[in-house]
XYZ file of C-alpha atoms in Angstrom:
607
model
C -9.541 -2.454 -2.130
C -10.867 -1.237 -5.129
C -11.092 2.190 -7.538
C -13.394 4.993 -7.682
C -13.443 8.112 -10.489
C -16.223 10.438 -11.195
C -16.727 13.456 -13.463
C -19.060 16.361 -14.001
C -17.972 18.049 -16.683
C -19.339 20.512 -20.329
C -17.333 17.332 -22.113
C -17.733 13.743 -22.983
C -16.582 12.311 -19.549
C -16.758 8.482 -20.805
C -12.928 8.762 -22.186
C -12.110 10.618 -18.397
C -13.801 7.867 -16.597
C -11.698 5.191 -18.881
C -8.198 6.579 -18.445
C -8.632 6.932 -14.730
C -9.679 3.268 -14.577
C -6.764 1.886 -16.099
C -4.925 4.296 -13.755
C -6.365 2.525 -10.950
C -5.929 -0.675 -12.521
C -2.728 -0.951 -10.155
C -4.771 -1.437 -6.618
C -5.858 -4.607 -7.522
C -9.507 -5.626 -8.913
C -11.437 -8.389 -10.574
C -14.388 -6.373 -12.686
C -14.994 -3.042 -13.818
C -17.833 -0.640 -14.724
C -19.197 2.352 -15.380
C -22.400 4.457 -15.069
C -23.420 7.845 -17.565
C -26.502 10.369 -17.065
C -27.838 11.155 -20.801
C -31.096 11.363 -20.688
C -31.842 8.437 -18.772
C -28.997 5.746 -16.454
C -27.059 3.948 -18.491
C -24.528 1.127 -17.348
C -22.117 -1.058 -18.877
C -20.138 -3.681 -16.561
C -17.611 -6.575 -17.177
C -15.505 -9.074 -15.104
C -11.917 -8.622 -16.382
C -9.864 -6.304 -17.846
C -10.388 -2.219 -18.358
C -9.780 -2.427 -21.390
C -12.611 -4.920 -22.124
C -15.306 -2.477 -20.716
C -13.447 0.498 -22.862
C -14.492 -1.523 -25.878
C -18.003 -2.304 -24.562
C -18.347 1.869 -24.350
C -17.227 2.683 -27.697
C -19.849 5.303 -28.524
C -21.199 5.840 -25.082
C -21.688 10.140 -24.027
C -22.638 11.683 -21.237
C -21.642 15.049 -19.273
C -22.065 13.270 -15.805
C -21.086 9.581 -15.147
C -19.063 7.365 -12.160
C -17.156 3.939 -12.684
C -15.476 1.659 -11.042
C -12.929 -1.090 -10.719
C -14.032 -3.782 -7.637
C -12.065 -6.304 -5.519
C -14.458 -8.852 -4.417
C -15.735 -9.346 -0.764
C -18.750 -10.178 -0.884
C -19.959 -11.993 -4.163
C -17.356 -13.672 -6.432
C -16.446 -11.843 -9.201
C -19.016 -11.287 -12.004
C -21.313 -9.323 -14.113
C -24.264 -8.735 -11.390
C -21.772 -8.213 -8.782
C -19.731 -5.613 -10.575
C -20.562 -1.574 -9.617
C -22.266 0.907 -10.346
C -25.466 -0.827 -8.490
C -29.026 0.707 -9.843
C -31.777 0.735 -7.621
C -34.679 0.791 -10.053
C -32.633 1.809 -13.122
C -32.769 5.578 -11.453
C -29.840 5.885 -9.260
C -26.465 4.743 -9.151
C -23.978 4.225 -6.586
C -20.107 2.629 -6.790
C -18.483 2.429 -3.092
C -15.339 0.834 -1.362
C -15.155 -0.599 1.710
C -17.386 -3.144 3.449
C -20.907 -2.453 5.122
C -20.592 -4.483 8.127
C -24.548 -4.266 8.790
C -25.592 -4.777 5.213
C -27.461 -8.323 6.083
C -30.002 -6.015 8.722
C -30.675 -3.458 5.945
C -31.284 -6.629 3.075
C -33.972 -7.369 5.147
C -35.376 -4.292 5.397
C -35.402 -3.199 2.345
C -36.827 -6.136 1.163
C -39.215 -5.703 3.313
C -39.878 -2.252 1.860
C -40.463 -3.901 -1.971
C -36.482 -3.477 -3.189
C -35.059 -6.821 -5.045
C -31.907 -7.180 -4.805
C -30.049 -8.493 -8.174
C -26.110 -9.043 -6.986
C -24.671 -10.745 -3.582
C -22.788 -7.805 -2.252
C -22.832 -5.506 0.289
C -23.358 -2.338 -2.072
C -26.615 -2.781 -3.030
C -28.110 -1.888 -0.009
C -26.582 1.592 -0.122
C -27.796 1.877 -3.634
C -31.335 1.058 -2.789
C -31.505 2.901 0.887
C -30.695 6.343 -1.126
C -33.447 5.404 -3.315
C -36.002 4.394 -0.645
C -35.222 7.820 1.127
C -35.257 10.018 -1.831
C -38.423 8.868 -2.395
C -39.739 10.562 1.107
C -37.401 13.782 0.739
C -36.828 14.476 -3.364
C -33.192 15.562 -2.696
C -30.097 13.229 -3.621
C -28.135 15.376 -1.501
C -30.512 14.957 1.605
C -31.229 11.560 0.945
C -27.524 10.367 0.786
C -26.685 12.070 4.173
C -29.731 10.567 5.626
C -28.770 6.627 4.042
C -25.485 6.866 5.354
C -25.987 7.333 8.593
C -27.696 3.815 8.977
C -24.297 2.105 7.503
C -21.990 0.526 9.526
C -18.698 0.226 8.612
C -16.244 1.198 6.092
C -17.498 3.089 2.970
C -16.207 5.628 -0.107
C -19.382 6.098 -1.967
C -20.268 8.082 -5.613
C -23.775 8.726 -6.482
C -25.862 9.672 -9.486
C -29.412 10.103 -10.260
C -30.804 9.854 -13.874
C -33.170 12.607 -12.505
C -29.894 15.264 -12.101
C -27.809 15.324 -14.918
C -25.582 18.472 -12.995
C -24.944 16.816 -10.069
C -22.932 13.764 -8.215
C -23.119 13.024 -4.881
C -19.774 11.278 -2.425
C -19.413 10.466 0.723
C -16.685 8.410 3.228
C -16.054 6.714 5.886
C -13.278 5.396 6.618
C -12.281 4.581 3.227
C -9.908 7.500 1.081
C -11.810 9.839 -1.265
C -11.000 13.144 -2.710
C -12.274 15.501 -5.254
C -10.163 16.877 -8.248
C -11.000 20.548 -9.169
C -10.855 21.791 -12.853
C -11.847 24.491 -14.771
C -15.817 24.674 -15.220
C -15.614 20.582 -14.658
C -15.237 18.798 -11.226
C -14.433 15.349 -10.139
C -13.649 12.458 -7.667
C -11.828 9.515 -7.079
C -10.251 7.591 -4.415
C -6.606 7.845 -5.621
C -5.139 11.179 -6.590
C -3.659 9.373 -9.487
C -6.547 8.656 -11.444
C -7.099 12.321 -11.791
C -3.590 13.320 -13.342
C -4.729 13.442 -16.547
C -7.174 16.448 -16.036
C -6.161 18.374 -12.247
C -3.469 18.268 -9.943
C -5.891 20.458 -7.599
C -7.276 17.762 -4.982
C -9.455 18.383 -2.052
C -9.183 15.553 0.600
C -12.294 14.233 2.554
C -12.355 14.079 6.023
C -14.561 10.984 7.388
C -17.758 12.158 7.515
C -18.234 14.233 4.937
C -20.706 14.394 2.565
C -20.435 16.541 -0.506
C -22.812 17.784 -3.476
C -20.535 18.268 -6.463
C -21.885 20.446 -9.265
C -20.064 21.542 -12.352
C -19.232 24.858 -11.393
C -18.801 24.097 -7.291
C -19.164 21.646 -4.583
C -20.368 21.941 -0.779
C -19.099 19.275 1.723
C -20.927 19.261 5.150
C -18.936 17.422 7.981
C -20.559 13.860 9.767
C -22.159 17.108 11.990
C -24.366 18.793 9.206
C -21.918 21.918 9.194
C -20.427 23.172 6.362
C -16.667 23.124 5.986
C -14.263 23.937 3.930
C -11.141 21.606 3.240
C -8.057 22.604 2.185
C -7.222 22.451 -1.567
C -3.700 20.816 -2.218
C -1.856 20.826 -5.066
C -0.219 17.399 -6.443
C 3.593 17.377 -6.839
C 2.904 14.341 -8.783
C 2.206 14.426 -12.630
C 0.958 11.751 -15.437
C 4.116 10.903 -16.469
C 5.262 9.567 -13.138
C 2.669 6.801 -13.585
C 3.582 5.474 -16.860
C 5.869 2.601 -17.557
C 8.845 4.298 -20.207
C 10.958 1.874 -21.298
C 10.259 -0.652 -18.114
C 8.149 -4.156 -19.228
C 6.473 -3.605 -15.417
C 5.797 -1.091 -13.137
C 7.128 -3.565 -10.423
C 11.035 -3.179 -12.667
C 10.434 0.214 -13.383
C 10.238 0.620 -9.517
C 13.008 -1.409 -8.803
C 15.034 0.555 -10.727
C 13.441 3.899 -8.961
C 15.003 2.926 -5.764
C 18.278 5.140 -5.963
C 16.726 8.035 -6.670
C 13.696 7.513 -4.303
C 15.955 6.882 -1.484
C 18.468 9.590 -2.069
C 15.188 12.270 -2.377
C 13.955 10.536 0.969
C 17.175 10.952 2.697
C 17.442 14.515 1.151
C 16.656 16.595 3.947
C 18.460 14.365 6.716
C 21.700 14.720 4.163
C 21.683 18.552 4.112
C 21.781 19.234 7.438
C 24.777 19.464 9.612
C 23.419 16.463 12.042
C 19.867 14.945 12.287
C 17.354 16.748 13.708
C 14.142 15.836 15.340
C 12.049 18.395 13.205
C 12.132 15.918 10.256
C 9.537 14.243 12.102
C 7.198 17.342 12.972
C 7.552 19.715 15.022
C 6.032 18.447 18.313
C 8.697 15.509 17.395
C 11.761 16.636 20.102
C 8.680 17.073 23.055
C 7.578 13.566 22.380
C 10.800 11.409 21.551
C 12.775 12.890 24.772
C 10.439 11.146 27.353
C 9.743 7.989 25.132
C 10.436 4.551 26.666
C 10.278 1.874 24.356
C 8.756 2.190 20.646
C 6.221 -0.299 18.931
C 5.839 -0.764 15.017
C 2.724 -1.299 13.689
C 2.182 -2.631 10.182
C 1.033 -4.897 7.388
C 2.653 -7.183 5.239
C 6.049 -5.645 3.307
C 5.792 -2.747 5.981
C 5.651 -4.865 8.581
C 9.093 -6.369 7.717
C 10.699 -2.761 7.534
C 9.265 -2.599 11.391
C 10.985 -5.831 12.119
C 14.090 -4.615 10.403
C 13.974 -1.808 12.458
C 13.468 -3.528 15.826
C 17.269 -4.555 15.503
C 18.066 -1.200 14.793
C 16.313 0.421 17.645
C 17.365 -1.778 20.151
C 21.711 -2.021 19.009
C 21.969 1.468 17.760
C 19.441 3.509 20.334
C 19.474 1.098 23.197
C 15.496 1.199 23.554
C 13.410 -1.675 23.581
C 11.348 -2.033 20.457
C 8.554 -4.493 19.166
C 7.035 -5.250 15.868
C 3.513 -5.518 15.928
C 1.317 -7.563 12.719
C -1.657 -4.606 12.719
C -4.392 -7.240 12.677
C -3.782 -9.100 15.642
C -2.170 -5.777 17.501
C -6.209 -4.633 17.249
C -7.802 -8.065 19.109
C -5.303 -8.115 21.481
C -5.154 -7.512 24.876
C -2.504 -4.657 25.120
C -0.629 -3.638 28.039
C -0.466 0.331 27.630
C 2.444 2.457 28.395
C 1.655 6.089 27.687
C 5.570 7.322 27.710
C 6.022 4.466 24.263
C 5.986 5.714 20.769
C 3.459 3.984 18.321
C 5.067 4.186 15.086
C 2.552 3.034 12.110
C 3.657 2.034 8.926
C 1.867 2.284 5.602
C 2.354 2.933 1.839
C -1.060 4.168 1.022
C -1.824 5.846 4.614
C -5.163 4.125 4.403
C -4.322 0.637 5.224
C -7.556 -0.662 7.235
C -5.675 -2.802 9.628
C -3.212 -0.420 10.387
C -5.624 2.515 10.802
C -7.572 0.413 13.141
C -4.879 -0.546 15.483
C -3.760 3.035 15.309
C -7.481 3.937 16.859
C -7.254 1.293 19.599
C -3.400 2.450 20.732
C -5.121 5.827 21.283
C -7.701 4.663 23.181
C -6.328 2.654 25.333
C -4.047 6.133 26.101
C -0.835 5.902 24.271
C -0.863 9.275 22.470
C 2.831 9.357 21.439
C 1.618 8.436 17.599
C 4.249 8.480 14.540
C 2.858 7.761 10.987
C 5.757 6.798 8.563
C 4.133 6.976 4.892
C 4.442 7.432 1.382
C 1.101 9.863 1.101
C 0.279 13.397 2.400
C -2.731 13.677 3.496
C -3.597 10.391 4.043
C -5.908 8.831 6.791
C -3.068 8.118 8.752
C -0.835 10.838 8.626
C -3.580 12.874 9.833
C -4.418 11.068 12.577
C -0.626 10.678 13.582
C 0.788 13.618 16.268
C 4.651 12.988 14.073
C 5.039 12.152 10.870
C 7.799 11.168 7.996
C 6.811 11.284 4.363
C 9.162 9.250 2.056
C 9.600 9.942 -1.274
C 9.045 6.987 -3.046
C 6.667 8.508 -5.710
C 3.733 6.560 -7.095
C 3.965 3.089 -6.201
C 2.070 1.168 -8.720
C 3.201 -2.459 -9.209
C 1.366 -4.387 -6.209
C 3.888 -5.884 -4.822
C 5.938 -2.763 -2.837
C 9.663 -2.744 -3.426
C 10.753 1.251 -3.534
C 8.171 1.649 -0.663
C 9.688 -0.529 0.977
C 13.055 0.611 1.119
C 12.329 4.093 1.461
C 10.118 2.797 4.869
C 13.299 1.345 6.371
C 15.636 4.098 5.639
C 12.662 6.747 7.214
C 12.957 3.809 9.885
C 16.407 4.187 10.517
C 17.069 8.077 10.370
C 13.962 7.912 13.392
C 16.635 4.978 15.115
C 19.556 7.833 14.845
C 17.686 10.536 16.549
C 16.131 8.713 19.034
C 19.967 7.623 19.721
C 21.128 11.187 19.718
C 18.395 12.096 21.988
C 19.282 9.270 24.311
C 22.869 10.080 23.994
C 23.716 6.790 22.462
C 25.680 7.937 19.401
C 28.560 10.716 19.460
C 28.970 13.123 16.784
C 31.725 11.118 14.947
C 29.233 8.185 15.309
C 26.175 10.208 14.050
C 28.554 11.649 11.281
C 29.415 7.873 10.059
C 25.986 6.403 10.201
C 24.897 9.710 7.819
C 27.467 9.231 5.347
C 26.527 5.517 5.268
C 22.807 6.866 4.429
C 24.922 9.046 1.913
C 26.320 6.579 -0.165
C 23.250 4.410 -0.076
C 21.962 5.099 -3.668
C 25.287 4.593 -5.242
C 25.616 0.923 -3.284
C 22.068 0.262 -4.796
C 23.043 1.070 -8.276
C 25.583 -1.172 -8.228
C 23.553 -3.578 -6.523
C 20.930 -3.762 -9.465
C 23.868 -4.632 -11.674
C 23.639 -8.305 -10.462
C 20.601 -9.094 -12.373
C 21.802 -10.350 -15.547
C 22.843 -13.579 -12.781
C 19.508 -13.259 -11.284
C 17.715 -13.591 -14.356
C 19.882 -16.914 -14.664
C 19.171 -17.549 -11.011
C 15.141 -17.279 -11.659
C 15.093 -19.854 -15.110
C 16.297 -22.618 -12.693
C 13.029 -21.574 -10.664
C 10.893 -21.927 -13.760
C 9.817 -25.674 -12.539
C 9.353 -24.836 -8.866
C 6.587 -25.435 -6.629
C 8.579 -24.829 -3.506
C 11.150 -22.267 -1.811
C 12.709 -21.746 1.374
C 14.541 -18.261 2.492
C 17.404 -18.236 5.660
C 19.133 -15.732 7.109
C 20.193 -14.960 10.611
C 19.902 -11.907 12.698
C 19.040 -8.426 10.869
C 18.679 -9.998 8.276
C 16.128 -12.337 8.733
C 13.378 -10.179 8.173
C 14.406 -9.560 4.694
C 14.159 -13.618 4.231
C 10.704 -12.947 5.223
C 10.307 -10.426 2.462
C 12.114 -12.204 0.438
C 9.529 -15.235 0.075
C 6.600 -12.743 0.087
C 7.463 -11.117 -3.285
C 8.081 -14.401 -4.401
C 4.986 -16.356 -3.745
C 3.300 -12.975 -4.442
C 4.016 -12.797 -8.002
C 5.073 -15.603 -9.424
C 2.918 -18.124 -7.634
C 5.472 -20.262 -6.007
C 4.994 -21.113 -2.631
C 7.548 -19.993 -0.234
C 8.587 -19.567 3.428
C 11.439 -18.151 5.779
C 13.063 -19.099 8.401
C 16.059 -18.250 10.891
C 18.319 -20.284 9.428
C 19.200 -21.352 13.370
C 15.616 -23.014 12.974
C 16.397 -25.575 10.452
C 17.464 -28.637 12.363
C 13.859 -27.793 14.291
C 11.531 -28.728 11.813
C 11.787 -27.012 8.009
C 14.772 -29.569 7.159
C 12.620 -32.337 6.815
C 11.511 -30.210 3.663
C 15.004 -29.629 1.919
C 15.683 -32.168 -1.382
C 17.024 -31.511 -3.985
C 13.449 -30.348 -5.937
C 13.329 -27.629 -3.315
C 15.732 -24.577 -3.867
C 17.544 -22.678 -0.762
C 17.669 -19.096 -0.850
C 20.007 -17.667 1.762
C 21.036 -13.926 2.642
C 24.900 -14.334 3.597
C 26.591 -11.030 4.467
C 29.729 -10.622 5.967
C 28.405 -9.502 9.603
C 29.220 -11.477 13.106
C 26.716 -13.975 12.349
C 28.371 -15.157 8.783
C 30.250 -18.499 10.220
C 26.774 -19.721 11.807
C 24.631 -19.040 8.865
C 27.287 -21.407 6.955
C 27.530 -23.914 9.511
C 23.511 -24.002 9.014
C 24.088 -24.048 4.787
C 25.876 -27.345 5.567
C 22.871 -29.039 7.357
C 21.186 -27.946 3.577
C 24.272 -29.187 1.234
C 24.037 -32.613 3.240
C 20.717 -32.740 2.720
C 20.696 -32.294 -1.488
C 19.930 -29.184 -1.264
C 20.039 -26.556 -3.703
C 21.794 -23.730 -2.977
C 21.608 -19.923 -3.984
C 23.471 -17.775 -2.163
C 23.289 -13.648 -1.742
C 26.476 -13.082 -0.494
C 28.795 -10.012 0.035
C 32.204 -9.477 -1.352
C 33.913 -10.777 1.811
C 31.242 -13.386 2.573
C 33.876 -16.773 1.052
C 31.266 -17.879 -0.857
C 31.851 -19.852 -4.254
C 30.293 -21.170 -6.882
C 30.124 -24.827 -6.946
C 28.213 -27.930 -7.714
C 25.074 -27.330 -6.156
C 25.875 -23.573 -4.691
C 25.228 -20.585 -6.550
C 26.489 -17.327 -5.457
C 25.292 -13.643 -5.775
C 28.234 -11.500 -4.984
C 27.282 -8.020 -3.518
C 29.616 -5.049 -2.896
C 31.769 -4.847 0.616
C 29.295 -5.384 3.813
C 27.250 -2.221 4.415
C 26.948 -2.336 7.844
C 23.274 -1.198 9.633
C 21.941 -0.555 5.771
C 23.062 -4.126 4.699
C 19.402 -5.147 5.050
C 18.736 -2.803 1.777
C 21.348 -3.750 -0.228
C 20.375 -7.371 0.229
C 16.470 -6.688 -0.558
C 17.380 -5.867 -4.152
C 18.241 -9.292 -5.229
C 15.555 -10.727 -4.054
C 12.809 -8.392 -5.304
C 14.609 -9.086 -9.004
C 14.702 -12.885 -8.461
C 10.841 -12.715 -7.644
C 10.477 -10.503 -10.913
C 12.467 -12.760 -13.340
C 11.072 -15.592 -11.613
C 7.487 -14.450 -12.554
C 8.339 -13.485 -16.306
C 9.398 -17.258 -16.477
C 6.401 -18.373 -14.955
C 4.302 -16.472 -16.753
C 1.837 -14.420 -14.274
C 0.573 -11.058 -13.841
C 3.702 -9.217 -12.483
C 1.927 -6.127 -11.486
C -1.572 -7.245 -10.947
C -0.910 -10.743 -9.206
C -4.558 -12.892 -8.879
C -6.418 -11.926 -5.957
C -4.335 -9.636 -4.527
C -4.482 -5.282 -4.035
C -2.354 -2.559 -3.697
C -4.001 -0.244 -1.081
C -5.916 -2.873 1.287
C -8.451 -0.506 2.693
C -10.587 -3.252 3.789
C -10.594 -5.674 7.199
């Protein structure tokens, strides 16, 4: 839930530690701080902003330091509860994730003489190293040793004012990788943070702990062997996570979506029909025998799954369920070995989702599919298939080109699990591709409605309230819809079928309370306006995202969106782009933290 960067390096690595802060900045967090080896331990911490604690190291050096940009769980946000954590003002640690037996090792340590200064979990890890490298004299030894009595979830960064060539990591179910340079090494938990100064990464298998030096590092697994892990090299560069000319990440991203769906669809396109190999190359083994499929997700990805349920079960004829991955883990599951799990996740190191991928597998359903935006990520390794879209860097917190790059990876997996089923014919398969192949173009004409959303979001500038409708396919998108509203701009909405209205969420409608409705042309179009009447009669407030053929009109009351023609199965991602720019303009009129909404965090690696 939070950011990690450390360097070891012949240069000042305050300004290194800085810039891969703010590059961080994105995942969400509510203080930040950093720790330097000079000669002694020095730290500076601050609740708020980067940019704040960049001022407060003006003039700070050091050839070894880590820092850190926290999301509270335990402790509110403040000064003492901010990382790095000092045990005794000799060794610091910064870590994500949560220690879920940190209350059993307060007490010991206690016991053992160690006060503790902050509320949070961390600063047992901090002072357990300590406590053991006081028996062994080794960071290295000590750190394996401490971590073995945590339970939980932890990415961890050590230094010792006593070892001014050497930093110490270790994870656990939490994402950490090292960044190799020339004569200068470093870590972080987000390969982004470390575009400034390597695109080689190394990622960290849970379990291992490493001793990084300037001129090498040696990882030993959770076994005590030493391994070697593969050294990638990032496609991605710095530029690809600055803003341009955008105000926001979240608009520069919204924006992205043509060309991040046309590179997703890229290798589908070229081929002369879809072929199971875009999902691996076990992928044609496992799909033939599959019976039913179940998507597993949070949040934004979890819509794309329920998107895709409607997909599954009209175009491929197999039953399909959506799953929310928190409550999929404390359930009760009935098994079937012969379904697909199919997990979706931005980061690839979604907690929740991770989780219920574990318990799937151990209750025997092997048939695993990660859908992600991240190579090498927790949960594309442990996946048996895979799909990487191309989305690029994601960095505004609330996911829009993630998520419609998820449901067209979604859909191309619908088409060949119909052409393995024999549910689609060639001409069929041919139509639903060239429908994939004109998607970009439909979206950049799309994103030429939002000079009328921008008028659209000023009548929201007053509003406490919102309600999204929609029928069928389309419903899920509703859902989405009031999540990236309430997410950034602070205004409370919900969705609903719009069949549901007469059972309960019309006693809300007045004319204080705007209406937002997804109306394409599709079967279910003379319903969903039957259902817009029970609104109108009620003072409602209309605004209306309609396609060309939809009949709708402006009117007193009734404000209409007009899309291009109805787009068939991919009409669900035509109609998510007005509604991710009506919760952007919404939140430039209110005011609030487009890309870094209160409270919230990008990659939620964190129960």
């Amino acid at each position: 839930m939070c950011g990690i960067i450390g360097a070891i390096a012949q240069r000042n690595v305050v300004p290194i530690l800085i810039e891969g802060l703010k590059r961080l900045e994105y995942r969400g967090y509510d203080s930040a701080g950093i720790a330097i080896v000079n000669q002694g331990l020095s730290r500076v911490r601050s609740v708020g902003r980067v940019a704040e604690l960049s001022t407060l190291t003006q003039g700070m050096k050091g050839h070894l330091g880590i820092a850190h940009t926290r999301w509270a769980t335990h402790g509110a946000p403040s000064e003492k509860n901010a990382h790095p954590h000092a045990s005794r003002d000799e060794i610091a640690v910064v870590h994500n994730g949560i220690i879920e037996n940190h209350a059993e090792l307060r007490s010991k340590l206690e016991g053992l003489g160690y006060e503790f200064t902050s509320d949070t979990d961390t600063e047992v890890i901090v002072h357990l190293i300590h406590h053991h490298n006081q028996k062994l004299q080794d960071l290295f030894e000590a750190t394996r040793v401490a971590v073995r009595e945590l339970k939980g979830a932890y990415a961890i960064a050590v230094v010792s004012r006593e070892h001014e060539d050497r930093m110490i990591c270790a994870r656990e179910g939490s994402p950490l990788l090292l960044g190799l340079g020339i004569e200068e090494n470093f870590l972080a938990s987000d390969a982004s943070a470390l575009l400034p100064v390597t695109r080689k990464m190394v990622y960290l298998e849970d379990g291992d702990v490493v001793d990084i030096r300037l001129l090498s590092y040696e990882i030993l697994d959770k076994d005590g062997r030493k391994v070697e892990r593969k050294v990638h090299y990032s496609e991605l560069s710095a530029d690809t996570t600055e803003l341009g000319t955008y105000r926001h990440f979240m608009q520069k991203e919204i924006f992205e979506q043509p060309k991040a769906i046309a590179d997703t669809i890229d290798i589908a396109i070229n081929e002369l029909g879809i072929s199971p190999k875009l999902f691996g190359s076990e992928a044609e083994h496992v799909l033939d025998g599959i019976r039913n499929v179940t998507i597993i997700a949070c949040g934004t990805s979890y819509h794309a799954g329920l998107v895709a349920r409607y997909w599954m079960e009209s175009i491929a004829g197999i039953s399909c369920n959506a799953e929310v991955a928190s409550e999929y883990r404390y359930r009760d599951i009935v098994p079937d070995p012969d379904g697909l799990i199919v997990t979706v996740s931005q980061s690839g190191e979604t907690a929740d989702t991770l989780a219920a991928l574990g318990y799937a597998k151990s209750l025997g359903c092997m048939n695993t599919l990660s859908i992600c935006n991240v190579d090498e990520s927790a949960l594309v390794r442990q996946s048996k298939l895979r799909f990487l879209t191309r989305a690029g860097p994601e960095i505004g917190v609330a996911s829009t080109k993630a998520f419609t790059t998820q449901l067209v990876a979604l859909f191309l997996l619908t088409l060949v699990v119909a052409k393995m089923k024999g549910r689609i014919s060639p001409e069929q398969e041919f139509q639903h591709l060239e429908q994939l192949r004109k998607l970009p173009h439909s979206i950049n004409r799309a994103l030429e409605i939002e000079p009328r959303v921008v008028d659209w979001a000023e009548k929201f500038s007053d509003k406490h309230h919102a309600l999204f409708l929609a029928r069928g396919i389309h419903y899920p998108i509703a859902l989405e819809g009031a999540l990236k509203l309430k997410e950034i701009s602070y205004i409370h909405a919900e969705a609903y079928p719009a069949g549901e209205l007469k059972h309960g969420p019309l006693a809300l409608v007045d004319s204080s309370m705007p209406v937002v409705a997804v109306a394409p042309g599709d079967s279910l179009l003379e319903k969903l306006k039957s259902n817009l009447q029970e609104v109108r009669a009620r003072g409602g407030e209309l605004y209306v995202s309609a396609d060309s053929n939809s009949h709708f009109h402006d009117e007193e009351h009734i404000h209409v969106i007009r899309m291009t023609e109805h787009a068939g199965f991919l009409s669900p991602i035509l109609h998510a782009i007005p509604l991710q720019l009506l919760a952007y303009h919404a939140a430039l009129q209110k005011g609030t933290d487009v890309d870094k909404p209160r409270n919230l965090a990008k990659s939620v690696t964190v129960e």
